[in-house]
Amino acid sequence: MTDWKHRHILDLATFSLEDYATVLGLANRFKSLPLTGARKLPALQGKLVATLFFEPSTRTRSSFELAARCLSADVQSFSPKSSSLTKGETALDTALTYIAMGADILVIRHSSANVPSQLVNSLEALNEQTAVLNGGDGLRSHPSQGLLDLFTLASYFNQNNPLPGALKDKTIVIIGDILHSRVARSNLWALTACGANVVLCGPPSLLPEEFTEFVNSPPPGILKDPINKRGKIRIIRSLKEALSEADAIMTLRLQKERMRENLLTDLDRYHLDYGINNESLKYCKQRVPILHPGPVNRGIEISGSILSDRSICLIEKQVRNGIPIRMALLYLMSAVTGNKNTINFT
Ligand code: CP
């Protein structure tokens, strides 16, 4: 069906335009299927998907598990607090334990960047075939979130054909705590690959100047950017100026758990300067969609009234789209690991 080459998915920096089109196209097909009760697809029958979340999660973990079940996989989850981590076992040894129990695909989240890539190195050294999917590592990367955000935006701009081309020449304004956001980093790879221009908006403490060069510094091991021409990244500090250019807004959670020092003492001030509410939306040239990866700090990044306005707030759509996007990723990865259960959509 496709010449998908990514055995593991650690980062979107390695994705070509064809890769984005494959994931979005497949997700769009999965989205149209009623996958409840007995109507599951057999694609991952006999496969074991293990979800190893060393950091808390509501959306990512549950939607990977639902996605795996929709494809008839067996699912094994893991709870750090009741695991042998409490006896000193390392994350890597925990992952290897699940692989020894037969995991074919391992979805992993960890507060330290690079734990998923270290796991991949260990698997390669051991000649193990298990595929690794990064469910979020430290500040570095959250590829499935970047893809579901891309799918949500593409569906908004072109409902009938939600493919990467729908983003071309759009201006997406990303607001807030970009420094601590792996979601922002994955979105920067995805959006610029699809030809969108990104405006970053936030205070210097949460948005250092060097972010304009982000996509010029790929992660180690990537010798050549798979994208010929990326959209541009600019920083605009003033929310008013930034919003005046927006075709879509993505606002981000203040990640207090990742701040080494208290960077924000006055959250009311933050909402006045960078919050999305009925007042700040008047700066936009038109009615624009609003995304937030969740979880939301209500009344800080975004007001309660905007959160309940589903005509512009796409958060619920982002969550829904998480399932078909994650089905697409699991399906494509299982094809690389030798799954013969292809799907006939006709
Ligand atoms: N967006 C996101 O990663 O949410 P969770 O932490 O709930 O998975």
GROMACS .gro file of C-alpha atoms and ligand atoms in nm:
model
  354
    1MET     CA    1   0.000   0.000   0.000
    2THR     CA    2   0.287   0.235   0.076
    3ASP     CA    3   0.663   0.232   0.089
    4TRP     CA    4   0.666   0.349   0.452
    5LYS     CA    5   1.020   0.325   0.588
    6HIS     CA    6   1.003   0.438   0.950
    7ARG     CA    7   1.038   0.132   1.172
    8HIS     CA    8   1.047   0.365   1.474
    9ILE     CA    9   0.885   0.708   1.506
   10LEU     CA   10   1.092   0.928   1.734
   11ASP     CA   11   1.075   1.266   1.568
   12LEU     CA   12   0.909   1.449   1.276
   13ALA     CA   13   1.242   1.592   1.159
   14THR     CA   14   1.284   1.275   0.951
   15PHE     CA   15   0.943   1.299   0.778
   16SER     CA   16   0.913   1.372   0.406
   17LEU     CA   17   0.605   1.533   0.249
   18GLU     CA   18   0.504   1.187   0.125
   19ASP     CA   19   0.520   1.060   0.484
   20TYR     CA   20   0.288   1.337   0.604
   21ALA     CA   21   0.051   1.269   0.314
   22THR     CA   22   0.051   0.894   0.389
   23VAL     CA   23  -0.032   0.943   0.758
   24LEU     CA   24  -0.301   1.206   0.698
   25GLY     CA   25  -0.456   1.013   0.408
   26LEU     CA   26  -0.473   0.693   0.610
   27ALA     CA   27  -0.608   0.873   0.919
   28ASN     CA   28  -0.881   1.028   0.705
   29ARG     CA   29  -0.988   0.684   0.589
   30PHE     CA   30  -0.983   0.541   0.941
   31LYS     CA   31  -1.185   0.840   1.063
   32SER     CA   32  -1.472   0.758   0.831
   33LEU     CA   33  -1.504   0.398   0.960
   34PRO     CA   34  -1.744   0.309   1.244
   35LEU     CA   35  -1.502   0.111   1.461
   36THR     CA   36  -1.715   0.013   1.756
   37GLY     CA   37  -1.816  -0.327   1.892
   38ALA     CA   38  -1.744  -0.609   1.652
   39ARG     CA   39  -1.650  -0.374   1.367
   40LYS     CA   40  -1.281  -0.358   1.452
   41LEU     CA   41  -1.024  -0.390   1.177
   42PRO     CA   42  -0.810  -0.707   1.190
   43ALA     CA   43  -0.487  -0.530   1.086
   44LEU     CA   44  -0.294  -0.581   1.413
   45GLN     CA   45  -0.449  -0.910   1.517
   46GLY     CA   46  -0.192  -1.111   1.714
   47LYS     CA   47   0.024  -0.804   1.781
   48LEU     CA   48   0.098  -0.668   2.127
   49VAL     CA   49   0.114  -0.290   2.177
   50ALA     CA   50   0.263  -0.187   2.514
   51THR     CA   51   0.212   0.168   2.642
   52LEU     CA   52   0.492   0.268   2.878
   53PHE     CA   53   0.411   0.611   3.014
   54PHE     CA   54   0.668   0.710   3.276
   55GLU     CA   55   0.505   1.057   3.279
   56PRO     CA   56   0.134   1.127   3.329
   57SER     CA   57  -0.100   1.135   3.030
   58THR     CA   58  -0.471   1.133   2.962
   59ARG     CA   59  -0.503   1.185   2.587
   60THR     CA   60  -0.197   1.028   2.433
   61ARG     CA   61  -0.195   0.705   2.627
   62SER     CA   62  -0.571   0.643   2.608
   63SER     CA   63  -0.594   0.723   2.240
   64PHE     CA   64  -0.298   0.498   2.153
   65GLU     CA   65  -0.470   0.219   2.347
   66LEU     CA   66  -0.805   0.282   2.176
   67ALA     CA   67  -0.633   0.303   1.837
   68ALA     CA   68  -0.453  -0.028   1.898
   69ARG     CA   69  -0.780  -0.196   2.000
   70CYS     CA   70  -0.962  -0.060   1.691
   71LEU     CA   71  -0.695  -0.247   1.491
   72SER     CA   72  -0.749  -0.566   1.700
   73ALA     CA   73  -0.411  -0.552   1.877
   74ASP     CA   74  -0.365  -0.676   2.232
   75VAL     CA   75  -0.276  -0.386   2.462
   76GLN     CA   76  -0.063  -0.389   2.775
   77SER     CA   77  -0.039  -0.072   2.982
   78PHE     CA   78   0.196   0.011   3.267
   79SER     CA   79   0.162   0.214   3.584
   80PRO     CA   80   0.492   0.366   3.705
   81LYS     CA   81   0.379   0.406   4.067
   82SER     CA   82   0.297   0.038   4.113
   83SER     CA   83   0.586  -0.092   3.902
   84SER     CA   84   0.938  -0.208   3.987
   85LEU     CA   85   1.063   0.142   3.909
   86THR     CA   86   0.992   0.196   4.279
   87LYS     CA   87   1.258  -0.071   4.351
   88GLY     CA   88   1.515   0.102   4.136
   89GLU     CA   89   1.463  -0.060   3.797
   90THR     CA   90   1.557   0.178   3.513
   91ALA     CA   91   1.324   0.294   3.236
   92LEU     CA   92   1.537   0.109   2.982
   93ASP     CA   93   1.525  -0.219   3.174
   94THR     CA   94   1.149  -0.174   3.219
   95ALA     CA   95   1.108  -0.133   2.843
   96LEU     CA   96   1.327  -0.438   2.774
   97THR     CA   97   1.110  -0.637   3.017
   98TYR     CA   98   0.797  -0.555   2.814
   99ILE     CA   99   0.981  -0.649   2.498
  100ALA     CA  100   1.076  -0.982   2.655
  101MET     CA  101   0.702  -1.031   2.722
  102GLY     CA  102   0.637  -1.001   2.349
  103ALA     CA  103   0.563  -0.633   2.274
  104ASP     CA  104   0.567  -0.574   1.897
  105ILE     CA  105   0.520  -0.198   1.928
  106LEU     CA  106   0.616   0.000   2.234
  107VAL     CA  107   0.474   0.350   2.288
  108ILE     CA  108   0.691   0.531   2.539
  109ARG     CA  109   0.670   0.866   2.721
  110HIS     CA  110   0.943   0.991   2.951
  111SER     CA  111   1.035   1.321   3.112
  112SER     CA  112   1.394   1.283   2.988
  113ALA     CA  113   1.454   1.360   2.623
  114ASN     CA  114   1.627   1.079   2.434
  115VAL     CA  115   1.499   0.785   2.643
  116PRO     CA  116   1.309   0.657   2.332
  117SER     CA  117   1.618   0.693   2.112
  118GLN     CA  118   1.837   0.518   2.373
  119LEU     CA  119   1.584   0.236   2.372
  120VAL     CA  120   1.606   0.212   1.992
  121ASN     CA  121   1.988   0.191   2.017
  122SER     CA  122   1.961  -0.090   2.273
  123LEU     CA  123   1.710  -0.278   2.056
  124GLU     CA  124   1.935  -0.250   1.754
  125ALA     CA  125   2.234  -0.375   1.953
  126LEU     CA  126   2.025  -0.674   2.066
  127ASN     CA  127   1.881  -0.730   1.715
  128GLU     CA  128   1.527  -0.702   1.855
  129GLN     CA  129   1.248  -0.624   1.605
  130THR     CA  130   1.015  -0.429   1.837
  131ALA     CA  131   0.914  -0.087   1.700
  132VAL     CA  132   0.932   0.221   1.924
  133LEU     CA  133   0.693   0.515   1.906
  134ASN     CA  134   0.775   0.827   2.101
  135GLY     CA  135   0.472   0.939   2.305
  136GLY     CA  136   0.659   1.249   2.423
  137ASP     CA  137   1.015   1.280   2.553
  138GLY     CA  138   1.111   1.573   2.774
  139LEU     CA  139   1.110   1.899   2.581
  140ARG     CA  140   1.221   1.731   2.261
  141SER     CA  141   0.946   1.571   2.061
  142HIS     CA  142   0.581   1.460   2.056
  143PRO     CA  143   0.534   1.336   1.700
  144SER     CA  144   0.181   1.194   1.725
  145GLN     CA  145   0.059   1.527   1.870
  146GLY     CA  146   0.227   1.719   1.587
  147LEU     CA  147   0.053   1.491   1.335
  148LEU     CA  148  -0.291   1.515   1.493
  149ASP     CA  149  -0.257   1.893   1.507
  150LEU     CA  150  -0.159   1.891   1.139
  151PHE     CA  151  -0.457   1.670   1.055
  152THR     CA  152  -0.693   1.895   1.253
  153LEU     CA  153  -0.568   2.206   1.072
  154ALA     CA  154  -0.571   2.038   0.730
  155SER     CA  155  -0.930   1.922   0.796
  156TYR     CA  156  -1.028   2.277   0.893
  157PHE     CA  157  -0.874   2.435   0.583
  158ASN     CA  158  -0.983   2.161   0.341
  159GLN     CA  159  -1.251   1.935   0.483
  160ASN     CA  160  -1.277   1.722   0.169
  161ASN     CA  161  -0.906   1.670   0.119
  162PRO     CA  162  -0.720   1.712   0.451
  163LEU     CA  163  -0.368   1.663   0.319
  164PRO     CA  164  -0.044   1.859   0.375
  165GLY     CA  165  -0.114   2.094   0.082
  166ALA     CA  166  -0.403   2.247   0.280
  167LEU     CA  167  -0.145   2.422   0.501
  168LYS     CA  168   0.054   2.586   0.223
  169ASP     CA  169   0.110   2.959   0.280
  170LYS     CA  170  -0.111   2.964   0.590
  171THR     CA  171   0.016   3.156   0.891
  172ILE     CA  172  -0.010   2.960   1.215
  173VAL     CA  173   0.050   3.159   1.533
  174ILE     CA  174   0.187   2.952   1.824
  175ILE     CA  175   0.156   3.130   2.157
  176GLY     CA  176   0.303   3.087   2.502
  177ASP     CA  177   0.549   2.849   2.665
  178ILE     CA  178   0.738   2.743   2.355
  179LEU     CA  179   1.065   2.687   2.543
  180HIS     CA  180   0.925   2.393   2.743
  181SER     CA  181   0.701   2.254   2.471
  182ARG     CA  182   0.777   1.935   2.282
  183VAL     CA  183   0.441   1.991   2.109
  184ALA     CA  184   0.566   2.323   1.968
  185ARG     CA  185   0.886   2.158   1.845
  186SER     CA  186   0.699   1.877   1.666
  187ASN     CA  187   0.458   2.131   1.518
  188LEU     CA  188   0.748   2.340   1.389
  189TRP     CA  189   0.878   2.041   1.191
  190ALA     CA  190   0.532   1.946   1.062
  191LEU     CA  191   0.393   2.289   0.978
  192THR     CA  192   0.702   2.424   0.804
  193ALA     CA  193   0.732   2.098   0.606
  194CYS     CA  194   0.383   2.154   0.469
  195GLY     CA  195   0.463   2.510   0.361
  196ALA     CA  196   0.293   2.694   0.649
  197ASN     CA  197   0.465   2.999   0.795
  198VAL     CA  198   0.483   3.000   1.173
  199VAL     CA  199   0.470   3.306   1.397
  200LEU     CA  200   0.587   3.239   1.753
  201CYS     CA  201   0.457   3.472   2.023
  202GLY     CA  202   0.554   3.481   2.390
  203PRO     CA  203   0.774   3.655   2.646
  204PRO     CA  204   1.156   3.618   2.610
  205SER     CA  205   1.169   3.395   2.922
  206LEU     CA  206   0.947   3.137   2.744
  207LEU     CA  207   1.051   3.204   2.386
  208PRO     CA  208   1.424   3.257   2.323
  209GLU     CA  209   1.526   3.426   1.996
  210GLU     CA  210   1.706   3.114   1.865
  211PHE     CA  211   1.372   2.943   1.793
  212THR     CA  212   1.364   3.120   1.453
  213GLU     CA  213   1.654   2.886   1.357
  214PHE     CA  214   1.492   2.572   1.503
  215VAL     CA  215   1.444   2.377   1.180
  216ASN     CA  216   1.799   2.458   1.068
  217SER     CA  217   1.935   2.240   1.352
  218PRO     CA  218   1.804   1.887   1.298
  219PRO     CA  219   1.859   1.623   1.566
  220PRO     CA  220   2.187   1.421   1.556
  221GLY     CA  221   2.201   1.163   1.279
  222ILE     CA  222   1.990   1.357   1.027
  223LEU     CA  223   2.233   1.457   0.756
  224LYS     CA  224   1.990   1.605   0.507
  225ASP     CA  225   1.655   1.772   0.560
  226PRO     CA  226   1.393   1.558   0.377
  227ILE     CA  227   1.201   1.878   0.294
  228ASN     CA  228   1.325   2.093   0.004
  229LYS     CA  229   1.162   2.421   0.108
  230ARG     CA  230   1.017   2.486   0.449
  231GLY     CA  231   0.785   2.765   0.559
  232LYS     CA  232   0.940   3.046   0.760
  233ILE     CA  233   0.953   3.090   1.138
  234ARG     CA  234   0.934   3.440   1.289
  235ILE     CA  235   0.899   3.575   1.641
  236ILE     CA  236   0.651   3.853   1.711
  237ARG     CA  237   0.640   3.949   2.079
  238SER     CA  238   0.320   4.153   2.066
  239LEU     CA  239   0.005   3.937   2.077
  240LYS     CA  240  -0.189   4.206   1.891
  241GLU     CA  241   0.058   4.209   1.602
  242ALA     CA  242   0.090   3.831   1.593
  243LEU     CA  243  -0.285   3.767   1.589
  244SER     CA  244  -0.337   4.021   1.310
  245GLU     CA  245  -0.153   3.776   1.079
  246ALA     CA  246  -0.315   3.451   1.199
  247ASP     CA  247  -0.498   3.200   0.985
  248ALA     CA  248  -0.502   2.972   1.291
  249ILE     CA  249  -0.393   2.998   1.654
  250MET     CA  250  -0.226   2.732   1.864
  251THR     CA  251  -0.188   2.823   2.228
  252LEU     CA  252   0.025   2.613   2.463
  253ARG     CA  253   0.009   2.506   2.824
  254LEU     CA  254   0.240   2.677   3.070
  255GLN     CA  255   0.452   2.378   3.171
  256LYS     CA  256   0.523   2.468   3.531
  257GLU     CA  257   0.656   2.119   3.604
  258ARG     CA  258   0.941   2.177   3.354
  259MET     CA  259   1.039   2.528   3.463
  260ARG     CA  260   1.368   2.522   3.653
  261GLU     CA  261   1.286   2.857   3.812
  262ASN     CA  262   0.961   3.040   3.859
  263LEU     CA  263   0.945   3.220   3.526
  264LEU     CA  264   0.593   3.351   3.581
  265THR     CA  265   0.491   3.518   3.902
  266ASP     CA  266   0.172   3.684   3.781
  267LEU     CA  267  -0.065   3.454   3.590
  268ASP     CA  268  -0.332   3.726   3.557
  269ARG     CA  269  -0.071   3.941   3.382
  270TYR     CA  270   0.017   3.648   3.156
  271HIS     CA  271  -0.348   3.610   3.056
  272LEU     CA  272  -0.371   3.983   2.983
  273ASP     CA  273  -0.056   3.972   2.767
  274TYR     CA  274  -0.086   3.632   2.598
  275GLY     CA  275  -0.426   3.485   2.682
  276ILE     CA  276  -0.681   3.395   2.415
  277ASN     CA  277  -1.018   3.545   2.504
  278ASN     CA  278  -1.297   3.742   2.337
  279GLU     CA  279  -1.094   4.063   2.369
  280SER     CA  280  -0.766   3.935   2.221
  281LEU     CA  281  -0.949   3.762   1.933
  282LYS     CA  282  -1.054   4.109   1.813
  283TYR     CA  283  -0.693   4.149   1.693
  284CYS     CA  284  -0.750   3.876   1.430
  285LYS     CA  285  -0.833   3.985   1.075
  286GLN     CA  286  -1.100   3.713   1.052
  287ARG     CA  287  -1.258   3.435   1.253
  288VAL     CA  288  -0.980   3.182   1.306
  289PRO     CA  289  -0.966   2.834   1.461
  290ILE     CA  290  -0.798   2.786   1.799
  291LEU     CA  291  -0.602   2.477   1.898
  292HIS     CA  292  -0.449   2.370   2.228
  293PRO     CA  293  -0.284   2.029   2.281
  294GLY     CA  294  -0.425   1.998   2.634
  295PRO     CA  295  -0.432   1.975   2.924
  296VAL     CA  296  -0.548   2.336   2.950
  297ASN     CA  297  -0.489   2.579   3.237
  298ARG     CA  298  -0.838   2.727   3.211
  299GLY     CA  299  -0.845   3.107   3.228
  300ILE     CA  300  -0.468   3.136   3.183
  301GLU     CA  301  -0.382   3.031   2.827
  302ILE     CA  302  -0.742   3.047   2.710
  303SER     CA  303  -1.066   3.174   2.859
  304GLY     CA  304  -1.358   2.952   2.961
  305SER     CA  305  -1.591   3.118   2.709
  306ILE     CA  306  -1.359   3.042   2.416
  307LEU     CA  307  -1.312   2.685   2.541
  308SER     CA  308  -1.687   2.628   2.521
  309ASP     CA  309  -1.725   2.779   2.173
  310ARG     CA  310  -1.683   2.473   1.949
  311SER     CA  311  -1.735   2.681   1.635
  312ILE     CA  312  -1.378   2.814   1.674
  313CYS     CA  313  -1.217   2.607   1.950
  314LEU     CA  314  -1.091   2.282   1.793
  315ILE     CA  315  -0.965   2.111   2.110
  316GLU     CA  316  -1.237   1.847   2.103
  317LYS     CA  317  -1.159   1.779   1.735
  318GLN     CA  318  -0.787   1.746   1.820
  319VAL     CA  319  -0.869   1.480   2.078
  320ARG     CA  320  -1.100   1.294   1.837
  321ASN     CA  321  -0.842   1.310   1.558
  322GLY     CA  322  -0.583   1.159   1.790
  323ILE     CA  323  -0.738   0.814   1.746
  324PRO     CA  324  -0.728   0.783   1.362
  325ILE     CA  325  -0.384   0.945   1.352
  326ARG     CA  326  -0.250   0.694   1.605
  327MET     CA  327  -0.422   0.409   1.420
  328ALA     CA  328  -0.242   0.522   1.106
  329LEU     CA  329   0.095   0.527   1.286
  330LEU     CA  330   0.047   0.184   1.446
  331TYR     CA  331  -0.069   0.040   1.115
  332LEU     CA  332   0.223   0.180   0.917
  333MET     CA  333   0.477   0.071   1.177
  334SER     CA  334   0.335  -0.278   1.193
  335ALA     CA  335   0.371  -0.300   0.813
  336VAL     CA  336   0.747  -0.233   0.850
  337THR     CA  337   0.778  -0.497   1.121
  338GLY     CA  338   0.636  -0.758   0.886
  339ASN     CA  339   0.259  -0.747   0.942
  340LYS     CA  340   0.078  -0.908   0.650
  341ASN     CA  341  -0.275  -0.814   0.763
  342THR     CA  342  -0.334  -0.529   0.516
  343ILE     CA  343  -0.666  -0.347   0.510
  344ASN     CA  344  -0.901  -0.342   0.216
  345PHE     CA  345  -1.093  -0.014   0.246
  346THR     CA  346  -1.329  -0.081  -0.044
  347CP      N1  347  -0.144   1.657   2.461
  347CP      C1  348  -0.101   1.559   2.543
  347CP      O1  349   0.008   1.503   2.526
  347CP      O2  350  -0.187   1.531   2.644
  347CP      P1  351  -0.165   1.417   2.755
  347CP      O3  352  -0.048   1.463   2.841
  347CP      O4  353  -0.295   1.412   2.831
  347CP      O5  354  -0.131   1.290   2.684
   0.00000   0.00000   0.00000
